[in-house]
Amino acid sequence: MESYEPERLSSAQLAAMRRSLTSGRGALTRRSLLRASGMGALALGGMATLGACGIPPAKRADAGMASDDHSAEEKEVTFSNWTEYMDVSEDEKGHPTLEAFTKRTGIRVKYTEDINDNVEFFGKIKPQLAAGQNTGRDLICVTDWLAARIIRLGWAQKLDPSNLPHAFANVSAQFRTPDWDPGRAYSYPWTGIPTVIAYNVKATGGRKVDSVTQLLDDPKLKGRVSFLSEMRDTIGMTLLDQGKDPGKFTDADFDGAIGRLQKAVDKKQIRRFTGNDYTADLSKGDIAACVGWAGDIIQLQADNPDIRFAIPAAGYITSSDNLLVPAQARHKTNAEKLIDYYYEPPVAAQLAAYINYVCPVDGVRDELARIDESMASNTLILPDKEMAAKSRSFRSLSTKEETAYEEKFAKLIGA
């Protein structure tokens, strides 16, 4: 477990965060992009706090210790999540799965959509965690790199397997053993976020695009290709195309991927590096093919039948958003019961039908088919075995690595 050493974010890290918040995954609100404009000021404010204040000088020795659990006498649980990341009733006044949980267990859920992006949220809870204080939250949902950091710092409580029988049995194989939480001792995935190749079949003249090599080398695509401005997605997909494992790569491997992309930039094969703003150009056909996020592709396909996706034979990158119980949370057992509830296939299917991201729960296909057959057959929501076997995760980075890699990536994309 690492100590919380003093550090300030490098200029490259701050630039990467700005890209994420203004146009990358941090600018998405899961189902709707309409609320993105309202997040910028708040998220950038959190980032400025991190940049100005740096990281607190030390972690309390008892910061990661479990707090007294008041679940038995206080039938409640406070859950912080992203916006548009929970099923909503037709009148938009309630959350059916949460209400069913309360009816079954008697545990009242205080549900708050107060996570706008990982950096801003971490800035909000960091001082309390560092001081060994209760954050006021029993359950949080954060992306894998931040989940890894919180666990390393001892700020997540170890989960009790006896309260998680469905979660333990039903978590999909591709999500079982992340390098930052082997065996899921501290976390369980809420959703998976695949990075795939997308293309406009009209713009490609009817041709399929299914590899990074095509994106980088096909002369018929020159000037009509985009990659993502998120380093882990673009470098991860390029590493896979070069036969490297994003979960085990070396500095030399990283430099090789940068060099491969730089050649495509120099010959103007790549039009630009984008956040989620690639979607409009892809739909219009100005971008013929790109590296993009599955959630975007599902939304685009609903309006444009020319939008297709492909899973490269070399594999694809999947990140995840994950549930953790923060240190000093008052209602750990209640939080574990809520986690486990969402690993019951009927409940997981109801959630997946609403949010349209990869469901990390095995055994939901038949349940989801009862709700919507097209979703049950969509491999961007329920990957089949062949697709799941191609999923790879970008490995955890040390602070030194992240600084060095982001500097090189920023130079590549002209940030």
XYZ file of C-alpha atoms in Angstrom:
415
model
C 0.000 0.000 0.000
C 1.566 3.302 -1.047
C 1.879 6.354 1.138
C 0.347 9.622 0.094
C 3.533 11.385 -0.908
C 3.655 15.121 -1.649
C 3.316 15.815 -5.353
C 1.935 18.331 -7.766
C 0.313 17.419 -11.028
C 2.622 17.940 -13.979
C 1.641 20.260 -16.821
C 1.100 17.196 -19.015
C -1.231 15.597 -16.465
C -3.193 18.836 -16.112
C -3.482 19.093 -19.895
C -4.733 15.513 -20.101
C -7.355 16.243 -17.451
C -8.470 19.372 -19.310
C -8.950 17.311 -22.473
C -10.946 14.719 -20.564
C -13.172 17.260 -18.876
C -13.917 19.438 -21.879
C -14.238 16.901 -24.682
C -13.319 13.434 -23.503
C -15.062 10.836 -21.406
C -15.317 13.343 -18.576
C -17.593 15.489 -20.729
C -20.108 12.693 -21.229
C -23.133 12.236 -19.017
C -23.530 8.584 -19.918
C -26.828 8.656 -21.906
C -27.112 12.307 -22.817
C -24.483 14.777 -23.988
C -26.798 17.727 -23.398
C -25.701 18.269 -19.823
C -22.000 18.404 -20.696
C -22.021 22.189 -20.976
C -23.017 22.466 -17.334
C -20.127 20.361 -16.083
C -17.174 22.304 -17.385
C -16.936 25.003 -14.742
C -17.424 22.656 -11.821
C -15.041 20.026 -13.146
C -12.342 22.501 -14.089
C -12.697 24.083 -10.684
C -11.918 20.742 -9.088
C -8.949 20.314 -11.387
C -7.644 23.747 -10.503
C -7.823 22.814 -6.843
C -5.739 19.715 -7.472
C -3.217 21.648 -9.485
C -2.893 24.490 -7.000
C -2.873 22.528 -3.785
C -1.100 19.402 -4.911
C -1.497 16.263 -2.849
C -1.708 16.451 0.944
C 1.602 15.777 2.673
C 0.739 12.493 4.311
C -1.903 9.879 4.831
C -3.158 9.193 8.331
C -1.983 5.821 9.585
C -5.559 4.775 10.301
C -7.092 6.264 7.136
C -7.778 2.910 5.511
C -9.189 1.178 8.549
C -12.811 0.098 8.533
C -15.139 2.310 10.509
C -17.783 1.132 12.925
C -20.630 -0.270 10.843
C -24.029 1.167 11.773
C -25.939 -0.767 9.108
C -27.989 -2.815 11.584
C -29.481 0.143 13.442
C -29.467 2.645 10.559
C -31.334 1.179 7.591
C -29.853 3.495 4.994
C -27.081 3.790 2.427
C -25.744 6.858 0.613
C -24.725 6.206 -2.994
C -22.824 8.721 -5.188
C -22.916 8.030 -8.924
C -22.547 9.655 -12.345
C -25.465 11.419 -13.999
C -27.723 9.301 -16.231
C -26.198 6.112 -14.819
C -29.320 4.673 -13.191
C -32.694 3.517 -14.513
C -35.443 6.146 -14.284
C -39.222 5.693 -14.118
C -41.428 6.864 -16.985
C -42.493 9.934 -15.026
C -38.784 10.623 -14.343
C -39.483 10.970 -10.611
C -37.946 7.756 -9.342
C -35.470 4.931 -9.844
C -37.376 1.632 -10.080
C -34.495 -0.690 -9.160
C -33.550 1.375 -6.116
C -37.150 1.524 -4.985
C -37.461 -2.249 -5.343
C -34.299 -2.682 -3.255
C -35.753 -0.556 -0.473
C -39.054 -2.407 -0.579
C -37.279 -5.754 -0.296
C -34.674 -4.883 2.341
C -36.053 -1.910 4.205
C -32.802 -0.056 3.453
C -33.431 3.491 2.248
C -31.077 4.662 -0.519
C -29.976 8.272 -0.632
C -28.990 8.389 -4.285
C -26.994 11.383 -5.525
C -25.745 12.115 -9.045
C -22.820 14.185 -7.849
C -19.959 12.658 -9.854
C -19.317 14.822 -12.896
C -15.812 13.573 -13.538
C -13.203 11.579 -11.645
C -10.768 14.430 -11.016
C -13.339 16.840 -9.642
C -14.931 14.167 -7.462
C -11.592 13.032 -6.069
C -10.803 16.626 -5.189
C -14.099 16.768 -3.303
C -13.562 13.680 -1.112
C -9.753 13.649 -0.867
C -9.360 15.931 2.188
C -11.775 13.821 4.260
C -10.197 10.548 3.200
C -6.692 11.838 3.924
C -7.831 12.985 7.378
C -9.448 9.630 8.159
C -12.934 11.158 8.177
C -16.262 9.931 6.834
C -17.002 11.364 3.386
C -20.740 11.091 3.980
C -20.913 8.418 1.281
C -21.242 4.658 1.702
C -20.821 3.747 -1.967
C -19.086 5.537 -4.826
C -18.631 4.788 -8.535
C -15.316 5.798 -10.110
C -13.299 4.855 -13.185
C -10.656 2.143 -12.867
C -7.562 4.363 -12.663
C -9.070 6.347 -9.767
C -10.373 3.195 -8.110
C -6.821 1.852 -8.257
C -5.451 4.993 -6.617
C -8.038 4.986 -3.818
C -7.341 1.318 -3.070
C -3.546 1.810 -3.099
C -3.878 4.661 -0.640
C -5.887 2.503 1.756
C -9.022 4.599 1.355
C -11.399 1.802 0.321
C -12.787 -0.791 2.711
C -12.218 -4.457 1.992
C -15.499 -6.082 1.042
C -17.072 -8.985 2.932
C -17.650 -11.876 0.490
C -20.461 -13.258 2.666
C -22.544 -10.208 1.746
C -21.782 -10.550 -1.973
C -22.855 -14.045 -3.122
C -24.409 -12.879 -6.417
C -21.554 -10.495 -7.194
C -18.904 -13.136 -6.553
C -20.718 -15.729 -8.666
C -21.877 -13.526 -11.531
C -19.136 -11.000 -12.296
C -18.040 -11.601 -15.883
C -14.648 -13.211 -16.427
C -13.236 -10.190 -18.271
C -13.777 -8.036 -15.157
C -12.695 -10.486 -12.443
C -8.990 -9.784 -12.070
C -7.891 -6.202 -12.783
C -4.242 -5.685 -11.885
C -5.206 -3.006 -9.366
C -7.714 -5.222 -7.471
C -7.059 -8.930 -8.132
C -10.057 -11.038 -7.197
C -12.178 -7.935 -6.591
C -11.394 -7.669 -2.883
C -12.269 -3.957 -2.747
C -14.435 -3.211 -5.776
C -17.014 -4.480 -8.252
C -17.624 -3.093 -11.739
C -20.753 -1.067 -12.423
C -20.245 -0.977 -16.196
C -17.623 -1.619 -18.830
C -16.573 1.041 -21.371
C -15.184 -0.529 -24.578
C -12.979 1.355 -27.021
C -13.637 0.052 -30.541
C -13.217 0.975 -34.200
C -16.175 2.824 -35.673
C -16.778 3.715 -39.286
C -19.353 5.243 -41.610
C -19.946 2.613 -44.275
C -21.207 5.232 -46.722
C -18.027 7.268 -46.287
C -15.812 4.210 -46.742
C -17.565 3.259 -49.974
C -19.036 0.148 -48.433
C -15.728 -1.152 -47.094
C -15.329 -2.533 -43.582
C -12.656 -1.007 -41.343
C -11.594 -3.369 -38.589
C -7.979 -2.707 -37.602
C -5.749 0.073 -36.361
C -3.396 -0.792 -39.225
C -6.124 0.191 -41.686
C -6.696 3.449 -39.870
C -2.995 4.273 -39.982
C -2.047 2.990 -43.440
C -5.023 2.750 -45.806
C -4.526 5.516 -48.414
C -8.261 5.576 -49.134
C -8.823 6.792 -45.573
C -6.121 9.472 -45.640
C -7.196 12.631 -43.873
C -10.468 11.085 -42.735
C -9.282 9.207 -39.646
C -9.422 10.258 -35.999
C -8.054 8.827 -32.767
C -9.024 9.723 -29.220
C -7.314 12.386 -27.134
C -7.443 9.998 -24.152
C -3.965 8.486 -23.908
C -4.958 5.073 -22.527
C -7.473 4.453 -25.312
C -5.354 5.529 -28.277
C -2.057 4.069 -27.072
C -3.767 0.924 -25.804
C -5.392 0.208 -29.174
C -2.105 0.893 -30.983
C -0.146 -1.380 -28.644
C -2.597 -4.200 -29.352
C -2.242 -3.670 -33.105
C 1.527 -4.004 -32.675
C 1.152 -7.298 -30.828
C 1.866 -5.816 -27.395
C -0.162 -6.364 -24.229
C -1.476 -3.058 -22.778
C -1.501 -4.773 -19.401
C 2.243 -5.499 -19.436
C 3.934 -3.074 -21.807
C 7.364 -1.496 -21.307
C 8.674 2.030 -21.882
C 10.075 0.836 -25.201
C 6.660 -0.541 -26.199
C 5.037 2.784 -25.351
C 7.611 4.681 -27.395
C 7.004 2.286 -30.283
C 3.286 3.074 -30.242
C 3.984 6.810 -30.128
C 6.327 6.447 -33.096
C 3.753 4.485 -35.082
C 1.134 7.166 -34.533
C 3.606 9.972 -35.237
C 4.284 8.568 -38.703
C 0.550 8.682 -39.445
C 0.385 12.264 -38.183
C 3.357 13.287 -40.327
C 1.841 11.874 -43.507
C -1.538 13.442 -42.628
C -3.305 10.097 -42.423
C -4.842 11.155 -39.075
C -7.180 14.126 -39.389
C -7.174 14.897 -35.659
C -7.281 13.585 -32.111
C -10.679 14.101 -30.536
C -12.802 13.779 -27.467
C -16.407 12.738 -27.917
C -16.767 15.444 -30.584
C -15.809 12.897 -33.239
C -19.416 11.734 -33.263
C -20.781 14.568 -35.405
C -18.023 14.235 -38.017
C -18.432 10.452 -38.139
C -22.168 10.727 -38.617
C -21.735 13.274 -41.430
C -18.975 11.229 -43.059
C -16.255 13.876 -42.685
C -14.496 11.254 -40.614
C -14.752 7.896 -42.376
C -13.322 5.754 -39.566
C -11.997 6.257 -36.067
C -11.240 4.893 -32.640
C -14.294 5.609 -30.486
C -16.321 4.643 -27.430
C -19.020 2.002 -27.632
C -21.584 4.096 -25.750
C -21.335 6.780 -28.429
C -21.668 4.239 -31.220
C -24.900 2.806 -29.800
C -26.379 6.295 -29.676
C -25.232 7.140 -33.217
C -26.592 3.904 -34.665
C -30.047 4.770 -33.374
C -30.113 7.751 -35.753
C -27.793 6.715 -38.578
C -27.871 3.218 -40.135
C -24.517 3.879 -41.848
C -22.628 3.817 -38.549
C -20.902 0.481 -37.914
C -18.359 -0.813 -35.437
C -15.676 -3.480 -35.511
C -13.665 -5.366 -32.934
C -10.082 -5.741 -34.204
C -8.663 -9.247 -34.345
C -5.813 -7.892 -32.213
C -8.225 -6.987 -29.426
C -9.682 -3.839 -27.901
C -9.385 -1.744 -24.745
C -12.023 -1.882 -22.016
C -12.045 0.372 -18.982
C -14.645 0.197 -16.231
C -16.500 2.277 -13.679
C -16.397 0.605 -10.283
C -18.233 0.513 -6.959
C -16.180 1.035 -3.796
C -17.002 1.564 -0.110
C -14.891 4.504 1.117
C -12.916 4.283 4.334
C -14.939 5.369 7.395
C -18.303 4.837 5.654
C -21.031 4.268 8.268
C -23.077 1.673 6.380
C -20.648 -0.800 4.831
C -22.919 -3.865 5.077
C -25.839 -1.982 3.557
C -23.567 -0.854 0.713
C -22.438 -4.430 0.115
C -26.052 -5.573 -0.025
C -26.750 -2.904 -2.649
C -23.740 -3.978 -4.720
C -24.881 -7.580 -4.560
C -28.440 -6.627 -5.548
C -27.188 -5.218 -8.857
C -25.518 -8.547 -9.619
C -28.842 -10.371 -9.658
C -29.489 -10.951 -13.389
C -33.049 -9.504 -13.512
C -31.879 -6.315 -11.820
C -28.708 -6.096 -13.906
C -30.776 -6.465 -17.076
C -33.118 -3.665 -16.058
C -30.157 -1.375 -15.451
C -28.398 -2.344 -18.706
C -31.563 -1.689 -20.703
C -31.505 1.886 -19.525
C -27.840 2.924 -19.531
C -26.663 0.973 -22.628
C -23.123 0.253 -21.447
C -21.419 -3.127 -21.137
C -23.097 -5.158 -18.430
C -20.472 -6.875 -16.218
C -22.953 -9.484 -14.975
C -23.128 -13.008 -16.388
C -26.518 -14.581 -16.993
C -28.478 -11.485 -18.036
C -29.070 -12.249 -21.718
C -32.454 -13.938 -21.329
C -33.564 -11.319 -18.822
C -32.541 -8.483 -21.136
C -34.238 -10.153 -24.119
C -37.531 -9.981 -22.237
C -37.080 -6.221 -22.063
C -35.558 -5.557 -25.500
C -34.369 -8.285 -27.870
C -32.179 -5.890 -29.859
C -30.217 -4.969 -26.730
C -29.756 -8.600 -25.779
C -28.104 -9.242 -29.143
C -25.956 -6.100 -29.096
C -22.394 -7.141 -28.301
C -21.559 -3.588 -27.205
C -23.887 -4.201 -24.241
C -23.469 -7.954 -23.789
C -20.174 -9.062 -25.347
C -20.258 -12.625 -26.625
C -17.478 -15.012 -25.590
C -15.395 -14.250 -28.653
C -15.597 -10.493 -28.076
C -15.014 -10.751 -24.328
C -11.887 -12.836 -24.965
C -10.423 -9.927 -26.965
C -10.928 -7.388 -24.190
C -7.774 -5.950 -22.647
C -7.154 -3.364 -19.923
C -4.497 -0.670 -19.822
C -2.218 -1.373 -16.894
C -1.922 0.805 -13.816
C 0.727 3.509 -14.012
C 3.021 4.930 -11.383
C 3.057 8.701 -10.930
C 6.418 8.847 -12.705
C 5.149 6.797 -15.648
C 1.951 8.789 -15.991
C 3.871 12.070 -16.098
C 6.353 10.811 -18.701
C 3.722 9.127 -20.876
C 1.325 12.069 -20.835
C 4.140 14.425 -21.865
C 4.977 12.249 -24.865
C 1.321 11.838 -25.791
C 0.653 15.579 -25.478
C 3.499 16.256 -27.908
C 2.058 13.705 -30.343
C -1.420 15.214 -30.428
C -0.251 18.820 -30.276
C -1.890 19.520 -26.925
